[in-house]
Amino acid sequence: MADPSLFWLAGAVLLVTAGVATSLLPHRRAHAEQRRTAWSAARAAIDSAAVSRDAAPGRVPEAERLLTRAESLAGRRGGVDAARAAAEHARQADRLWREHR
Amino acid sequence: MTAGRYRRLAEPLRWALLGLAVLVLVVFLVAQRQQGIDVSYGRSPASTAGVDTDGTGTSDRATVPSVDEMTALVAAAPVVRLPGSVAYWNEQRVREVAGDTRILVAPPGLDKDERERVRDVENATIRVIGTEVSGGFYQASSDRLPAWRAQFATGDVTDLLIALITTLRKESTPADRDELRWREPSGPELNTVLTDLRATGRHIAPGATLTDVPETAARNAFPDGAWYVALPVQRYGEPLPRYGPALSARFPDQPIVVMYGLWIEYHGPGAADFAELAGASFYGQFANLLSRTDYPQRNVLGVYLDRVTDIRYAGLFERPLPYRPADPLRVALPALPWLFAGCVAAFMVLSARSLRRPEGRPGSRRDTAPTRLAGLTALAVEVSLLTDARSNPALTRGIVKLQAARSAWEEKLPARHVRTLLDEAAAELDDTARQVGIASYRPDNYLRGRLS
């Protein structure tokens, strides 16, 4: 064996690496999943709102404004918070168009 | 079932292994700091330091007059004894070889400058500092036990003087003559010593400079304990009381150390094995130092006991070594790196296990999403034949939600999210069915009908 201290150093480095990996990776993975989930929900809400808009008998400027903002948020592809905001805007717009008839 | 228990066990085990690895690492590092560089088997615990020069004991240090005064003294008399001198010799034997030799005798324990001053007295042929005899470029020294005994027990330097004088005069040196005489100690003397030894294990005669026996050195040298008899330097020319053999005769199993001044003798079990060797190696190394200094007996005894310990540990005489229990840390030390490596490896494996993408969330037996998705899609297709402008938007929204649910399921997003989207789609289709007015197309009824 070369140098015992190298042995210990390598072991310690491995330990730290394993510790960091096991605590960081699941965290990041969960974060990414959360983000994709939020955007999935947001896109569903936006599509649903678009259907409601096409079906609505007249124009609803408030709803159009909300949907535009939701679409622009979706176009920028932000984080979880942006996705939640976009979904909330889209749902509001959807409700406005449905109530309009 | 077993897999579940295994997974529950794996996590605490992982952290336990990490803790163990860290503990091992810490133990190793601490041991590194404590561990000396050299490792040896059966090393003697004796201190390797020389004579302890601290507390030399003489409160009034010996001094000598100035060089001029000493030169004048030497010019006036062939033999000059400065105050505090301890060296004596057989004057008749010396006179036979001396001629016009002039001898300056100085006390022991002089410091370096004072010794220089004594050496600077140029008209003195021979200088005796303590019992160190030198002259010209020469210094006389003994190499036999009787000579050292005479020198350190009584301050007898006869043989040294004769050897040095004849060497300086380029004459042949006569053979050494051991003039030390012994006598049996008287009954009262022996009784006094025995009383002290029985009480405390040591007898310190008036005038002896032994204050106490060095504990550690004594325990190492004589694990079963020994008796110590300390006598002052004996008067030159008088016979020495032979305490060692007298005490040994009465207590044959008792190790006894007898000191006459700086002369140390051992009597008792094993004396024939090592007493001479210990004495010879001790005085062979330290005679020069001891002859010109006046260390107290305690310091000298400590070094002698260390030497005895060294000889015991050298195993020269098959004396059993004292038992030394194995240090568990030292025994475990070679295994620690492997233990550490094992812990690291196990921790890595368990960590990798926990990193693996958890299987069977979507697509497991409990996942009802595909069935529901298929049922709702079929319902949407069937109901699409019946819808009109009023109910179309709800149907379209339902289909949009179904598509979102399907892509979410395909992307393996959380089952809860897929279920939410399916719920929304079902709500839209429920609206559609109510608007169309056919109760059997309501999702709950339809799906129940499909399943049965």
XYZ file of C-alpha atoms in Angstrom:
553
model
C 0.000 0.000 0.000
C 1.378 3.387 -0.891
C 0.746 5.982 1.759
C -1.763 5.178 4.508
C -2.780 8.809 4.765
C -3.768 8.739 1.061
C -5.944 5.763 1.846
C -7.752 7.680 4.570
C -8.007 10.788 2.444
C -9.561 8.851 -0.418
C -12.000 7.228 2.005
C -12.985 10.557 3.488
C -13.447 12.087 0.025
C -15.626 9.134 -1.009
C -17.704 9.502 2.143
C -18.250 13.195 1.584
C -19.062 12.636 -2.082
C -21.566 9.918 -1.237
C -23.138 12.065 1.458
C -23.475 15.079 -0.832
C -24.777 12.973 -3.697
C -27.364 11.163 -1.609
C -28.691 14.331 -0.066
C -28.464 16.575 -3.118
C -29.571 14.331 -5.964
C -33.000 13.276 -4.622
C -33.610 16.886 -3.665
C -32.865 18.104 -7.165
C -34.826 15.290 -8.697
C -37.849 16.080 -6.541
C -37.497 19.731 -7.420
C -37.408 19.031 -11.164
C -40.412 16.740 -10.873
C -42.324 19.354 -8.950
C -41.517 21.871 -11.647
C -42.639 19.629 -14.490
C -45.819 18.779 -12.591
C -46.608 22.423 -12.044
C -46.072 23.211 -15.734
C -48.153 20.240 -16.775
C -50.999 21.571 -14.647
C -50.468 25.078 -15.998
C -50.514 23.939 -19.621
C -53.694 21.941 -19.033
C -55.327 25.007 -17.499
C -54.196 27.240 -20.395
C -55.478 24.792 -23.025
C -58.750 24.503 -21.173
C -59.053 28.304 -21.025
C -58.336 28.536 -24.768
C -61.222 26.135 -25.443
C -63.510 28.250 -23.258
C -62.406 31.397 -25.107
C -63.234 29.879 -28.494
C -66.621 28.783 -27.202
C -67.488 32.116 -25.581
C -70.058 34.174 -27.476
C -68.277 37.516 -27.036
C -64.933 39.054 -26.074
C -63.965 39.313 -22.414
C -60.984 41.726 -22.238
C -60.211 40.875 -18.599
C -60.050 37.170 -19.370
C -57.994 37.763 -22.517
C -55.538 39.834 -20.533
C -55.200 37.095 -17.901
C -54.710 34.385 -20.515
C -52.110 36.450 -22.357
C -50.200 36.902 -19.141
C -50.417 33.168 -18.404
C -49.178 32.359 -21.935
C -46.308 34.799 -21.683
C -45.325 33.242 -18.332
C -45.439 29.824 -19.985
C -43.359 31.124 -22.890
C -40.619 32.213 -20.532
C -40.560 28.815 -18.777
C -39.847 29.917 -15.222
C -39.824 27.889 -12.040
C -42.555 26.377 -9.893
C -43.844 29.747 -8.742
C -44.225 31.049 -12.306
C -46.064 27.855 -13.282
C -48.457 28.193 -10.341
C -49.128 31.845 -11.186
C -49.747 30.973 -14.865
C -52.125 28.173 -13.870
C -53.982 30.528 -11.527
C -54.333 33.202 -14.251
C -55.533 30.634 -16.775
C -58.112 29.197 -14.357
C -59.429 32.697 -13.623
C -59.686 33.466 -17.336
C -61.452 30.139 -17.919
C -63.968 30.960 -15.190
C -64.585 34.461 -16.610
C -65.307 33.084 -20.105
C -67.578 30.364 -18.790
C -69.576 32.877 -16.754
C -69.800 35.257 -19.696
C -72.372 33.409 -21.768
C -42.849 -7.750 2.615
C -39.191 -8.711 3.116
C -38.179 -6.093 0.592
C -40.026 -3.467 2.619
C -38.371 -4.512 5.859
C -35.021 -4.542 4.112
C -35.579 -0.997 2.896
C -36.606 0.135 6.367
C -33.414 -1.391 7.783
C -31.158 -0.044 5.080
C -31.464 3.616 6.003
C -30.483 3.375 9.718
C -27.769 0.902 8.751
C -26.404 3.409 6.262
C -26.091 6.135 8.873
C -24.707 3.715 11.462
C -21.985 2.787 8.986
C -21.216 6.448 8.362
C -20.947 7.062 12.106
C -18.685 4.060 12.502
C -16.459 5.234 9.657
C -16.126 8.680 11.187
C -15.395 7.140 14.594
C -12.713 4.929 13.100
C -11.225 7.917 11.311
C -11.128 9.939 14.522
C -9.600 7.059 16.494
C -6.996 6.650 13.804
C -6.107 10.338 13.752
C -5.883 10.521 17.544
C -3.740 7.398 17.575
C -1.539 8.945 14.907
C -0.849 11.852 17.174
C -0.052 9.653 20.147
C 1.959 7.105 18.263
C 5.697 7.543 18.391
C 7.826 6.920 15.346
C 9.683 3.893 16.582
C 8.022 0.632 17.445
C 10.064 -2.079 19.062
C 9.407 -5.340 20.779
C 10.086 -5.640 24.471
C 11.680 -2.255 24.780
C 13.101 -1.425 28.153
C 11.029 1.201 29.932
C 14.175 2.653 31.485
C 14.832 6.307 30.927
C 17.656 6.856 28.487
C 18.706 10.162 29.994
C 22.108 10.341 31.586
C 22.813 11.367 35.122
C 20.247 13.859 36.317
C 22.240 17.023 36.835
C 19.419 18.800 38.588
C 19.635 19.340 42.309
C 23.230 18.318 42.571
C 22.657 18.678 46.255
C 25.721 20.614 47.260
C 24.321 23.867 48.521
C 27.790 25.375 48.835
C 29.417 24.776 45.485
C 33.108 23.998 45.604
C 35.413 26.747 44.391
C 39.136 27.103 43.860
C 41.473 30.078 44.410
C 42.820 32.128 41.538
C 45.450 30.699 39.163
C 48.237 32.865 40.709
C 47.403 31.769 44.242
C 47.320 28.117 43.210
C 50.601 28.493 41.330
C 52.175 29.944 44.463
C 50.781 27.105 46.585
C 52.102 24.462 44.190
C 55.515 26.158 44.112
C 55.625 26.010 47.929
C 54.720 22.347 48.426
C 54.919 19.173 46.268
C 51.335 18.186 47.167
C 48.641 20.830 47.523
C 45.193 19.839 48.780
C 42.585 22.519 48.198
C 39.660 22.645 50.657
C 36.962 20.042 49.857
C 39.315 17.595 48.182
C 38.188 13.975 48.296
C 41.064 12.107 46.637
C 43.493 10.060 48.740
C 46.331 7.793 47.873
C 48.945 5.528 49.342
C 51.631 8.139 49.809
C 54.444 5.672 50.170
C 53.687 3.900 46.907
C 53.320 7.189 45.079
C 56.520 8.597 46.556
C 58.420 5.619 45.214
C 57.672 6.677 41.638
C 57.013 10.368 42.085
C 60.417 12.082 41.986
C 59.803 15.844 41.804
C 56.191 15.477 40.667
C 53.923 18.228 41.964
C 50.320 17.333 42.610
C 47.377 19.741 42.867
C 44.239 18.239 44.382
C 40.955 20.106 43.815
C 37.450 19.319 45.072
C 34.845 17.676 42.828
C 31.842 19.520 41.420
C 33.788 22.405 39.876
C 32.184 24.126 36.941
C 33.862 24.422 33.566
C 35.628 27.734 34.234
C 37.029 26.541 37.524
C 38.309 23.332 35.965
C 40.005 25.492 33.330
C 41.618 27.500 36.094
C 42.983 24.353 37.743
C 44.367 23.243 34.351
C 46.024 26.649 33.941
C 48.277 26.046 36.964
C 51.318 25.215 34.878
C 53.750 24.161 37.564
C 51.453 21.341 38.749
C 52.517 18.132 37.026
C 49.393 16.279 38.026
C 45.918 17.641 38.656
C 43.337 15.718 40.641
C 39.830 17.154 40.363
C 37.543 15.100 42.551
C 39.055 11.721 41.723
C 39.775 12.552 38.085
C 43.530 12.348 37.594
C 45.110 14.190 34.674
C 48.450 15.648 33.720
C 50.088 16.847 30.540
C 47.989 15.549 27.702
C 46.972 12.455 29.617
C 44.089 11.478 31.771
C 44.244 8.327 33.828
C 41.179 6.142 34.014
C 40.373 2.776 35.496
C 38.902 -0.075 33.550
C 38.339 -2.685 36.194
C 35.710 -3.051 38.886
C 38.143 -3.154 41.886
C 39.754 0.064 40.688
C 36.394 1.801 40.302
C 35.334 0.443 43.679
C 38.392 1.909 45.375
C 37.971 5.191 43.499
C 34.275 5.759 44.232
C 33.896 4.079 47.632
C 36.947 5.622 49.322
C 38.381 8.226 46.921
C 41.489 6.087 46.367
C 43.440 7.291 43.324
C 46.766 5.531 44.058
C 46.752 3.353 40.972
C 45.666 6.217 38.747
C 48.425 8.473 40.065
C 51.088 5.802 39.680
C 49.918 4.971 36.168
C 49.931 8.622 35.101
C 53.274 9.506 36.722
C 55.051 6.533 35.190
C 53.504 7.309 31.818
C 54.665 10.917 32.009
C 58.166 9.792 33.000
C 58.102 7.137 30.281
C 58.695 4.369 32.782
C 57.000 1.002 32.956
C 53.799 1.057 34.975
C 53.671 -1.399 37.898
C 50.615 -3.636 38.177
C 47.553 -2.258 39.963
C 47.155 -3.357 43.511
C 43.726 -3.624 45.135
C 44.269 -2.188 48.590
C 40.638 -2.059 49.618
C 40.038 -3.999 52.795
C 36.740 -5.366 54.065
C 35.446 -6.125 57.528
C 32.355 -7.897 58.779
C 29.836 -5.405 60.141
C 29.395 -5.601 63.883
C 26.205 -6.948 65.427
C 24.764 -3.557 66.465
C 25.604 -2.068 63.043
C 23.822 -4.889 61.276
C 20.871 -4.630 63.637
C 20.454 -0.908 62.970
C 20.503 -1.514 59.219
C 18.095 -4.449 59.477
C 15.625 -2.475 61.583
C 15.529 0.271 58.960
C 15.257 -2.185 56.074
C 12.390 -4.089 57.685
C 10.546 -0.847 58.355
C 11.013 1.108 55.117
C 13.087 -1.063 52.800
C 15.999 1.360 52.917
C 18.755 2.361 55.277
C 20.377 5.754 54.846
C 23.432 6.133 57.026
C 24.372 9.551 58.416
C 26.323 11.464 55.784
C 24.820 9.597 52.828
C 23.365 11.870 50.139
C 20.536 9.511 49.184
C 17.252 11.261 49.932
C 14.893 8.709 48.421
C 14.961 5.914 45.868
C 13.735 6.907 42.376
C 10.324 5.222 42.250
C 9.884 4.351 38.586
C 13.456 3.292 38.011
C 13.366 1.070 41.114
C 10.086 -0.553 40.066
C 11.373 -1.266 36.575
C 14.671 -2.664 37.771
C 13.316 -4.755 40.639
C 9.569 -5.335 40.187
C 9.409 -7.339 43.425
C 11.077 -4.583 45.401
C 14.596 -4.329 46.708
C 16.382 -3.126 49.820
C 18.630 -0.110 49.559
C 21.550 0.594 51.902
C 23.204 3.986 51.387
C 26.478 4.772 53.124
C 28.612 7.886 52.706
C 32.021 7.782 51.061
C 34.201 5.628 53.350
C 37.351 6.988 54.938
C 40.384 6.063 52.940
C 42.440 3.321 54.514
C 39.733 1.977 56.764
C 38.126 -1.353 55.988
C 34.628 -1.259 54.484
C 31.775 -2.967 56.326
C 30.677 -5.843 54.127
C 26.919 -5.349 54.383
C 25.919 -6.973 51.090
C 27.007 -10.560 51.766
C 26.020 -10.280 55.423
C 22.450 -9.273 54.527
C 22.264 -11.724 51.631
C 23.223 -14.577 53.938
C 20.219 -13.817 56.131
C 17.764 -13.011 53.308
C 18.856 -14.990 50.247
C 15.759 -14.086 48.205
C 15.951 -10.377 48.798
C 17.617 -8.128 46.186
C 19.888 -5.730 48.012
C 21.577 -2.623 46.614
C 24.429 -1.247 48.707
C 25.996 2.162 48.021
C 29.345 3.257 49.396
C 29.501 6.851 48.260
C 29.025 6.629 44.498
C 29.983 2.940 44.391
C 26.919 0.740 43.878
C 26.856 -2.994 44.500
C 24.122 -5.537 43.990
C 23.673 -8.601 46.161
C 20.918 -11.160 46.124
C 19.237 -13.472 43.634
C 20.770 -13.405 40.173
C 23.804 -11.447 41.354
C 26.168 -13.807 39.590
C 24.226 -13.231 36.353
C 24.208 -9.515 36.023
C 25.772 -7.651 38.956
C 29.210 -7.472 37.374
C 27.850 -6.663 33.946
C 25.677 -3.885 35.306
C 28.536 -2.436 37.338
C 31.063 -2.683 34.519
C 28.803 -1.146 31.883
C 27.618 1.561 34.266
C 31.037 2.632 35.514
C 32.599 2.078 32.100
C 30.241 4.724 30.751
C 29.949 7.105 33.685
C 33.213 6.759 35.653
C 34.780 9.815 34.029
C 31.733 11.948 34.676
C 31.245 10.727 38.232
C 34.911 11.180 39.121
C 34.938 14.937 38.635
C 31.422 15.767 39.819
C 29.642 15.396 43.119
C 26.153 14.289 42.180
C 23.998 13.135 45.078
C 23.592 9.390 45.416
C 19.947 9.522 44.357
C 20.762 10.706 40.839
C 23.492 8.144 40.381
C 21.321 5.346 41.765
C 18.568 6.241 39.279
C 20.923 5.808 36.330
C 22.273 2.564 37.744
C 18.749 1.179 38.130
C 17.968 2.157 34.535
C 21.011 0.226 33.434
C 19.857 -2.817 35.406
C 16.454 -2.511 33.724
C 18.090 -2.348 30.309
C 20.004 -5.521 31.040
C 16.870 -7.282 32.228
C 15.000 -6.265 29.099
C 17.858 -7.255 26.859
C 16.933 -10.767 27.961
C 20.586 -11.725 28.175
C 20.100 -13.930 31.160
C 16.702 -15.408 30.431
C 15.181 -13.445 33.222
C 11.448 -13.366 32.622
C 10.209 -10.070 31.274
C 7.599 -8.369 33.352
C 4.172 -8.885 31.825
C 3.053 -5.957 29.697
C -0.622 -6.119 28.736
C -1.309 -5.651 25.025
C -2.615 -2.206 24.221
C -5.961 -2.826 22.476
C -5.596 0.301 20.369
C -2.191 -0.738 19.098
C -3.471 -4.204 18.321
C -6.492 -2.805 16.477
C -4.571 -0.130 14.608
C -3.614 -2.241 11.554
C -7.247 -3.294 11.122
C -8.632 0.230 11.275
C -7.978 1.184 7.617
C -9.771 -1.935 6.431
C -12.639 -1.348 8.808
C -12.829 2.207 7.515
C -12.706 1.037 3.901
C -15.443 -1.490 4.592
C -17.657 1.152 6.163
C -17.074 3.508 3.229
C -17.841 0.796 0.690
C -21.022 -0.302 2.473
C -22.125 3.304 2.831
C -21.500 3.865 -0.873
C -23.517 0.793 -1.838
C -26.450 1.736 0.371
C -26.300 5.322 -0.879
C -26.368 4.125 -4.476
C -29.391 2.000 -3.614
C -31.231 4.973 -2.216
C -30.298 7.013 -5.301
C -31.833 4.508 -7.684
C -35.021 5.870 -9.226
C -37.825 4.474 -7.121
C -39.607 1.951 -9.332
C -43.228 1.093 -9.647
C -44.943 4.340 -8.871
C -46.689 4.750 -12.228
C -47.430 1.391 -13.797
C -47.656 -0.562 -10.577
C -50.590 -2.817 -9.859
C -52.195 -0.181 -7.718
C -51.947 2.441 -10.426
C -55.479 2.792 -11.835
C -54.632 5.748 -14.075
C -54.330 3.823 -17.409
C -57.668 2.053 -16.902
C -59.403 5.270 -16.021
C -57.737 7.112 -18.879
C -58.849 4.469 -21.396
C -62.402 4.426 -20.006
C -62.755 8.208 -20.063
C -61.301 8.398 -23.597
C -63.784 5.825 -24.824
C -66.585 7.775 -23.112
C -65.426 11.000 -24.815
C -65.461 9.301 -28.231
C -68.925 7.843 -27.652
C -70.417 11.059 -26.305
C -68.869 13.155 -29.083
C -71.445 11.718 -31.500
C -74.260 13.261 -29.465
C -72.965 16.694 -28.588
C -74.209 19.968 -29.976
C -72.833 23.515 -29.909
C -73.909 23.936 -26.292
C -72.185 20.902 -24.923
C -69.178 20.927 -27.245
C -66.960 23.220 -25.181
C -67.264 21.001 -22.101
C -66.410 17.940 -24.163
C -63.441 19.694 -25.779
C -62.177 20.826 -22.363
C -62.590 17.253 -21.140
C -60.547 15.956 -24.080
C -57.863 18.608 -23.469
C -57.624 17.498 -19.823
C -57.478 13.834 -20.891
C -54.602 14.622 -23.226
C -52.798 16.465 -20.447
C -53.361 13.496 -18.117
C -52.022 11.088 -20.711
C -48.862 13.058 -21.365
C -48.368 13.494 -17.610
C -48.679 9.744 -17.140
C -46.268 9.098 -19.965
C -43.779 11.514 -18.437
C -44.068 9.570 -15.188
C -45.239 12.586 -13.234
C -46.622 11.867 -9.748
C -49.737 9.728 -9.699
C -51.552 12.321 -7.632
C -51.127 14.896 -10.405
C -52.384 12.457 -13.044
C -55.380 11.684 -10.827
C -56.153 15.405 -10.427
C -56.118 15.916 -14.204
C -58.322 12.845 -14.693
C -60.701 14.177 -12.043
C -60.961 17.472 -13.899
C -61.538 15.644 -17.207
C -64.199 13.506 -15.550
C -65.903 16.662 -14.205
C -65.996 18.167 -17.713
C -67.363 14.938 -19.207
C -69.923 14.818 -16.410
C -71.035 18.336 -17.479
C -71.247 17.152 -21.056
C -73.359 14.113 -20.166
C -75.726 16.243 -18.127
C -76.091 18.713 -20.990
C -76.670 15.886 -23.442
C -79.136 14.422 -20.931
C -78.060 10.788 -20.894
C -77.338 9.590 -17.362
C -75.504 6.425 -18.475
C -72.852 8.660 -20.125
C -71.989 10.254 -16.813
C -68.397 9.097 -16.091
C -69.209 7.325 -12.802
C -72.003 5.287 -14.336
C -70.139 4.681 -17.568
C -66.976 3.448 -15.921
C -68.936 1.209 -13.531
C -70.737 -0.234 -16.519
C -67.480 -0.820 -18.364
C -65.885 -2.591 -15.440
C -68.827 -4.923 -14.740
